[in-house]
Amino acid sequence: MKTVILFGSPRKDGNTRQLVDAFTTAMRSKQHDIRLLYLNDMNIRPCQGCMGCTESGVCRINDDMRDVSKYIMESDLIVYATPVYWFAPSGQLKLAIDRCVAFFDKEYNSRIKGKKAITLMSCADQDSGTFQPAVDMFKKTFETLGVEYIGRVQASGCQEKASVAEEMLDAARRLAETL
């Protein structure tokens, strides 16, 4: 299975990375092809709403989102890995999500319909309800794109760096093993 991970955390070695590492270790043991993209290191500009992409399938903005889009198109599974800040995915990931309008043609048919998606999320708040607005946004995004939302792991209470509970790391491993 070809997998692309959109890593939305500004920290490469924090809680979101712990979830990604647990998930990818289990995926690699099954010989999955994985590409990890550090969005924070990429030049991804905001969507300008020009809708030029619906003609050609390529955004008019010439930045790193062109590569991200190519990897999404080539993948079977898209993993959205993000800390949750203020009830939403990170700004780095949200920029990439906003640019997904390029996956629609001019009749709004999705070019990525049928792909699968997973979310791996962490947050400092102890209240697991903090994830719900982000989950709702992901559900609606995937529904609109025709992408099947097949699973998620939500690690709350991650106030210190690399402090994901072992049960959440196990959940990430188990999710990967189902693929």
PDB file of N, CA and C in Angstrom, residues 47-111:
ATOM      1  N   CYS A  47      -4.302  29.071  -0.322  1.00  0.00           N
ATOM      2  CA  CYS A  47      -5.165  29.053  -1.502  1.00  0.00           C
ATOM      3  C   CYS A  47      -5.637  30.482  -1.773  1.00  0.00           C
ATOM      4  N   GLN A  48      -5.660  30.855  -3.042  1.00  0.00           N
ATOM      5  CA  GLN A  48      -6.099  32.192  -3.435  1.00  0.00           C
ATOM      6  C   GLN A  48      -7.545  32.208  -3.916  1.00  0.00           C
ATOM      7  N   GLY A  49      -8.186  31.043  -3.968  1.00  0.00           N
ATOM      8  CA  GLY A  49      -9.589  30.980  -4.367  1.00  0.00           C
ATOM      9  C   GLY A  49      -9.843  31.321  -5.818  1.00  0.00           C
ATOM     10  N   CYS A  50      -8.833  31.219  -6.663  1.00  0.00           N
ATOM     11  CA  CYS A  50      -8.988  31.610  -8.074  1.00  0.00           C
ATOM     12  C   CYS A  50      -9.691  30.540  -8.907  1.00  0.00           C
ATOM     13  N   MET A  51      -9.705  29.309  -8.416  1.00  0.00           N
ATOM     14  CA  MET A  51     -10.339  28.157  -9.068  1.00  0.00           C
ATOM     15  C   MET A  51      -9.678  27.774 -10.390  1.00  0.00           C
ATOM     16  N   GLY A  52      -8.504  28.300 -10.677  1.00  0.00           N
ATOM     17  CA  GLY A  52      -7.785  27.932 -11.891  1.00  0.00           C
ATOM     18  C   GLY A  52      -7.429  26.456 -11.931  1.00  0.00           C
ATOM     19  N   CYS A  53      -7.289  25.857 -10.769  1.00  0.00           N
ATOM     20  CA  CYS A  53      -6.922  24.443 -10.688  1.00  0.00           C
ATOM     21  C   CYS A  53      -8.008  23.515 -11.218  1.00  0.00           C
ATOM     22  N   THR A  54      -9.246  23.957 -11.211  1.00  0.00           N
ATOM     23  CA  THR A  54     -10.328  23.072 -11.661  1.00  0.00           C
ATOM     24  C   THR A  54     -10.252  22.803 -13.156  1.00  0.00           C
ATOM     25  N   GLU A  55      -9.564  23.656 -13.893  1.00  0.00           N
ATOM     26  CA  GLU A  55      -9.390  23.446 -15.338  1.00  0.00           C
ATOM     27  C   GLU A  55      -8.373  22.347 -15.616  1.00  0.00           C
ATOM     28  N   SER A  56      -7.198  22.465 -14.982  1.00  0.00           N
ATOM     29  CA  SER A  56      -6.084  21.577 -15.320  1.00  0.00           C
ATOM     30  C   SER A  56      -5.781  20.527 -14.260  1.00  0.00           C
ATOM     31  N   GLY A  57      -6.304  20.719 -13.049  1.00  0.00           N
ATOM     32  CA  GLY A  57      -5.951  19.827 -11.953  1.00  0.00           C
ATOM     33  C   GLY A  57      -4.651  20.220 -11.285  1.00  0.00           C
ATOM     34  N   VAL A  58      -4.058  21.312 -11.726  1.00  0.00           N
ATOM     35  CA  VAL A  58      -2.808  21.803 -11.158  1.00  0.00           C
ATOM     36  C   VAL A  58      -3.037  23.225 -10.666  1.00  0.00           C
ATOM     37  N   CYS A  59      -2.675  23.457  -9.423  1.00  0.00           N
ATOM     38  CA  CYS A  59      -2.815  24.793  -8.854  1.00  0.00           C
ATOM     39  C   CYS A  59      -1.894  25.765  -9.578  1.00  0.00           C
ATOM     40  N   ARG A  60      -2.356  26.970  -9.758  1.00  0.00           N
ATOM     41  CA  ARG A  60      -1.551  28.006 -10.422  1.00  0.00           C
ATOM     42  C   ARG A  60      -0.382  28.478  -9.558  1.00  0.00           C
ATOM     43  N   ILE A  61      -0.471  28.242  -8.260  1.00  0.00           N
ATOM     44  CA  ILE A  61       0.621  28.634  -7.366  1.00  0.00           C
ATOM     45  C   ILE A  61       1.744  27.608  -7.518  1.00  0.00           C
ATOM     46  N   ASN A  62       2.914  28.076  -7.874  1.00  0.00           N
ATOM     47  CA  ASN A  62       4.055  27.186  -8.087  1.00  0.00           C
ATOM     48  C   ASN A  62       4.861  27.099  -6.794  1.00  0.00           C
ATOM     49  N   ASP A  63       4.464  26.161  -5.931  1.00  0.00           N
ATOM     50  CA  ASP A  63       5.152  25.956  -4.665  1.00  0.00           C
ATOM     51  C   ASP A  63       5.198  24.459  -4.380  1.00  0.00           C
ATOM     52  N   ASP A  64       5.562  24.091  -3.152  1.00  0.00           N
ATOM     53  CA  ASP A  64       5.729  22.676  -2.809  1.00  0.00           C
ATOM     54  C   ASP A  64       4.428  21.887  -2.762  1.00  0.00           C
ATOM     55  N   MET A  65       3.294  22.557  -2.786  1.00  0.00           N
ATOM     56  CA  MET A  65       2.023  21.836  -2.789  1.00  0.00           C
ATOM     57  C   MET A  65       1.867  21.014  -4.061  1.00  0.00           C
ATOM     58  N   ARG A  66       2.548  21.391  -5.115  1.00  0.00           N
ATOM     59  CA  ARG A  66       2.501  20.580  -6.345  1.00  0.00           C
ATOM     60  C   ARG A  66       3.058  19.185  -6.081  1.00  0.00           C
ATOM     61  N   ASP A  67       4.157  19.105  -5.326  1.00  0.00           N
ATOM     62  CA  ASP A  67       4.716  17.796  -4.970  1.00  0.00           C
ATOM     63  C   ASP A  67       3.789  17.052  -4.020  1.00  0.00           C
ATOM     64  N   VAL A  68       3.255  17.764  -3.029  1.00  0.00           N
ATOM     65  CA  VAL A  68       2.325  17.138  -2.087  1.00  0.00           C
ATOM     66  C   VAL A  68       1.145  16.546  -2.853  1.00  0.00           C
ATOM     67  N   SER A  69       0.584  17.298  -3.768  1.00  0.00           N
ATOM     68  CA  SER A  69      -0.555  16.825  -4.560  1.00  0.00           C
ATOM     69  C   SER A  69      -0.192  15.593  -5.376  1.00  0.00           C
ATOM     70  N   LYS A  70       0.994  15.594  -5.953  1.00  0.00           N
ATOM     71  CA  LYS A  70       1.458  14.440  -6.740  1.00  0.00           C
ATOM     72  C   LYS A  70       1.531  13.196  -5.861  1.00  0.00           C
ATOM     73  N   TYR A  71       2.079  13.337  -4.659  1.00  0.00           N
ATOM     74  CA  TYR A  71       2.195  12.193  -3.755  1.00  0.00           C
ATOM     75  C   TYR A  71       0.817  11.710  -3.300  1.00  0.00           C
ATOM     76  N   ILE A  72      -0.107  12.631  -3.072  1.00  0.00           N
ATOM     77  CA  ILE A  72      -1.471  12.239  -2.712  1.00  0.00           C
ATOM     78  C   ILE A  72      -2.101  11.458  -3.858  1.00  0.00           C
ATOM     79  N   MET A  73      -1.947  11.948  -5.073  1.00  0.00           N
ATOM     80  CA  MET A  73      -2.523  11.269  -6.240  1.00  0.00           C
ATOM     81  C   MET A  73      -1.956   9.858  -6.404  1.00  0.00           C
ATOM     82  N   GLU A  74      -0.692   9.665  -6.081  1.00  0.00           N
ATOM     83  CA  GLU A  74      -0.028   8.370  -6.245  1.00  0.00           C
ATOM     84  C   GLU A  74      -0.319   7.404  -5.103  1.00  0.00           C
ATOM     85  N   SER A  75      -0.862   7.888  -4.002  1.00  0.00           N
ATOM     86  CA  SER A  75      -1.037   7.074  -2.800  1.00  0.00           C
ATOM     87  C   SER A  75      -2.410   6.428  -2.722  1.00  0.00           C
ATOM     88  N   ASP A  76      -2.452   5.328  -1.980  1.00  0.00           N
ATOM     89  CA  ASP A  76      -3.709   4.657  -1.661  1.00  0.00           C
ATOM     90  C   ASP A  76      -4.276   5.198  -0.350  1.00  0.00           C
ATOM     91  N   LEU A  77      -3.361   5.559   0.561  1.00  0.00           N
ATOM     92  CA  LEU A  77      -3.725   6.011   1.903  1.00  0.00           C
ATOM     93  C   LEU A  77      -3.065   7.351   2.182  1.00  0.00           C
ATOM     94  N   ILE A  78      -3.857   8.277   2.737  1.00  0.00           N
ATOM     95  CA  ILE A  78      -3.354   9.589   3.146  1.00  0.00           C
ATOM     96  C   ILE A  78      -3.489   9.664   4.665  1.00  0.00           C
ATOM     97  N   VAL A  79      -2.379   9.920   5.345  1.00  0.00           N
ATOM     98  CA  VAL A  79      -2.384  10.066   6.800  1.00  0.00           C
ATOM     99  C   VAL A  79      -2.169  11.539   7.118  1.00  0.00           C
ATOM    100  N   TYR A  80      -3.091  12.093   7.880  1.00  0.00           N
ATOM    101  CA  TYR A  80      -3.015  13.482   8.317  1.00  0.00           C
ATOM    102  C   TYR A  80      -2.576  13.456   9.776  1.00  0.00           C
ATOM    103  N   ALA A  81      -1.339  13.863  10.048  1.00  0.00           N
ATOM    104  CA  ALA A  81      -0.778  13.837  11.397  1.00  0.00           C
ATOM    105  C   ALA A  81      -0.607  15.272  11.875  1.00  0.00           C
ATOM    106  N   THR A  82      -1.230  15.589  13.010  1.00  0.00           N
ATOM    107  CA  THR A  82      -1.227  16.986  13.441  1.00  0.00           C
ATOM    108  C   THR A  82      -1.445  17.127  14.942  1.00  0.00           C
ATOM    109  N   PRO A  83      -0.795  18.114  15.535  1.00  0.00           N
ATOM    110  CA  PRO A  83      -1.245  18.531  16.853  1.00  0.00           C
ATOM    111  C   PRO A  83      -2.556  19.306  16.667  1.00  0.00           C
ATOM    112  N   VAL A  84      -3.360  19.323  17.681  1.00  0.00           N
ATOM    113  CA  VAL A  84      -4.598  20.109  17.643  1.00  0.00           C
ATOM    114  C   VAL A  84      -4.358  21.357  18.482  1.00  0.00           C
ATOM    115  N   TYR A  85      -4.416  22.494  17.808  1.00  0.00           N
ATOM    116  CA  TYR A  85      -4.263  23.797  18.447  1.00  0.00           C
ATOM    117  C   TYR A  85      -5.595  24.520  18.337  1.00  0.00           C
ATOM    118  N   TRP A  86      -6.147  24.925  19.459  1.00  0.00           N
ATOM    119  CA  TRP A  86      -7.402  25.673  19.452  1.00  0.00           C
ATOM    120  C   TRP A  86      -8.489  24.938  18.654  1.00  0.00           C
ATOM    121  N   PHE A  87      -8.608  23.636  18.926  1.00  0.00           N
ATOM    122  CA  PHE A  87      -9.690  22.801  18.383  1.00  0.00           C
ATOM    123  C   PHE A  87      -9.585  22.548  16.882  1.00  0.00           C
ATOM    124  N   ALA A  88      -8.413  22.732  16.314  1.00  0.00           N
ATOM    125  CA  ALA A  88      -8.246  22.596  14.866  1.00  0.00           C
ATOM    126  C   ALA A  88      -6.870  22.006  14.552  1.00  0.00           C
ATOM    127  N   PRO A  89      -6.706  21.478  13.333  1.00  0.00           N
ATOM    128  CA  PRO A  89      -5.368  21.025  12.943  1.00  0.00           C
ATOM    129  C   PRO A  89      -4.417  22.210  12.864  1.00  0.00           C
ATOM    130  N   SER A  90      -3.137  21.919  12.851  1.00  0.00           N
ATOM    131  CA  SER A  90      -2.127  22.977  12.772  1.00  0.00           C
ATOM    132  C   SER A  90      -2.311  23.819  11.515  1.00  0.00           C
ATOM    133  N   GLY A  91      -1.813  25.024  11.566  1.00  0.00           N
ATOM    134  CA  GLY A  91      -1.866  25.901  10.396  1.00  0.00           C
ATOM    135  C   GLY A  91      -1.130  25.313   9.208  1.00  0.00           C
ATOM    136  N   GLN A  92      -0.025  24.609   9.472  1.00  0.00           N
ATOM    137  CA  GLN A  92       0.745  23.992   8.394  1.00  0.00           C
ATOM    138  C   GLN A  92      -0.120  22.987   7.628  1.00  0.00           C
ATOM    139  N   LEU A  93      -0.863  22.161   8.360  1.00  0.00           N
ATOM    140  CA  LEU A  93      -1.715  21.168   7.709  1.00  0.00           C
ATOM    141  C   LEU A  93      -2.929  21.829   7.069  1.00  0.00           C
ATOM    142  N   LYS A  94      -3.481  22.831   7.727  1.00  0.00           N
ATOM    143  CA  LYS A  94      -4.670  23.497   7.178  1.00  0.00           C
ATOM    144  C   LYS A  94      -4.364  24.167   5.839  1.00  0.00           C
ATOM    145  N   LEU A  95      -3.164  24.721   5.683  1.00  0.00           N
ATOM    146  CA  LEU A  95      -2.782  25.291   4.385  1.00  0.00           C
ATOM    147  C   LEU A  95      -2.866  24.233   3.284  1.00  0.00           C
ATOM    148  N   ALA A  96      -2.360  23.037   3.577  1.00  0.00           N
ATOM    149  CA  ALA A  96      -2.393  21.950   2.586  1.00  0.00           C
ATOM    150  C   ALA A  96      -3.823  21.497   2.320  1.00  0.00           C
ATOM    151  N   ILE A  97      -4.633  21.413   3.360  1.00  0.00           N
ATOM    152  CA  ILE A  97      -6.030  20.999   3.185  1.00  0.00           C
ATOM    153  C   ILE A  97      -6.776  22.012   2.319  1.00  0.00           C
ATOM    154  N   ASP A  98      -6.577  23.285   2.580  1.00  0.00           N
ATOM    155  CA  ASP A  98      -7.256  24.314   1.783  1.00  0.00           C
ATOM    156  C   ASP A  98      -6.901  24.218   0.305  1.00  0.00           C
ATOM    157  N   ARG A  99      -5.713  23.775   0.010  1.00  0.00           N
ATOM    158  CA  ARG A  99      -5.276  23.651  -1.382  1.00  0.00           C
ATOM    159  C   ARG A  99      -5.830  22.390  -2.057  1.00  0.00           C
ATOM    160  N   CYS A 100      -6.554  21.557  -1.322  1.00  0.00           N
ATOM    161  CA  CYS A 100      -7.135  20.342  -1.911  1.00  0.00           C
ATOM    162  C   CYS A 100      -8.241  20.637  -2.912  1.00  0.00           C
ATOM    163  N   VAL A 101      -8.631  21.877  -3.059  1.00  0.00           N
ATOM    164  CA  VAL A 101      -9.613  22.227  -4.090  1.00  0.00           C
ATOM    165  C   VAL A 101      -9.089  21.818  -5.467  1.00  0.00           C
ATOM    166  N   ALA A 102      -7.777  21.711  -5.610  1.00  0.00           N
ATOM    167  CA  ALA A 102      -7.182  21.293  -6.891  1.00  0.00           C
ATOM    168  C   ALA A 102      -7.513  19.842  -7.236  1.00  0.00           C
ATOM    169  N   PHE A 103      -8.069  19.100  -6.291  1.00  0.00           N
ATOM    170  CA  PHE A 103      -8.457  17.716  -6.570  1.00  0.00           C
ATOM    171  C   PHE A 103      -9.846  17.611  -7.189  1.00  0.00           C
ATOM    172  N   PHE A 104     -10.470  18.741  -7.467  1.00  0.00           N
ATOM    173  CA  PHE A 104     -11.783  18.745  -8.122  1.00  0.00           C
ATOM    174  C   PHE A 104     -11.651  19.222  -9.556  1.00  0.00           C
ATOM    175  N   ASP A 105     -12.473  18.639 -10.437  1.00  0.00           N
ATOM    176  CA  ASP A 105     -12.537  19.179 -11.792  1.00  0.00           C
ATOM    177  C   ASP A 105     -13.584  20.289 -11.807  1.00  0.00           C
ATOM    178  N   LYS A 106     -13.841  20.856 -12.965  1.00  0.00           N
ATOM    179  CA  LYS A 106     -14.752  22.008 -13.007  1.00  0.00           C
ATOM    180  C   LYS A 106     -16.199  21.643 -12.718  1.00  0.00           C
ATOM    181  N   GLU A 107     -16.540  20.353 -12.738  1.00  0.00           N
ATOM    182  CA  GLU A 107     -17.883  19.913 -12.325  1.00  0.00           C
ATOM    183  C   GLU A 107     -17.885  19.457 -10.859  1.00  0.00           C
ATOM    184  N   TYR A 108     -16.769  19.675 -10.172  1.00  0.00           N
ATOM    185  CA  TYR A 108     -16.581  19.311  -8.768  1.00  0.00           C
ATOM    186  C   TYR A 108     -16.609  17.805  -8.535  1.00  0.00           C
ATOM    187  N   ASN A 109     -16.108  17.055  -9.493  1.00  0.00           N
ATOM    188  CA  ASN A 109     -15.872  15.628  -9.308  1.00  0.00           C
ATOM    189  C   ASN A 109     -14.473  15.476  -8.725  1.00  0.00           C
ATOM    190  N   SER A 110     -14.361  14.647  -7.708  1.00  0.00           N
ATOM    191  CA  SER A 110     -13.077  14.477  -7.034  1.00  0.00           C
ATOM    192  C   SER A 110     -12.136  13.589  -7.838  1.00  0.00           C
ATOM    193  N   ARG A 111     -10.906  14.041  -7.954  1.00  0.00           N
ATOM    194  CA  ARG A 111      -9.863  13.256  -8.618  1.00  0.00           C
ATOM    195  C   ARG A 111      -9.240  12.235  -7.670  1.00  0.00           C
TER     196      ARG A 111
END
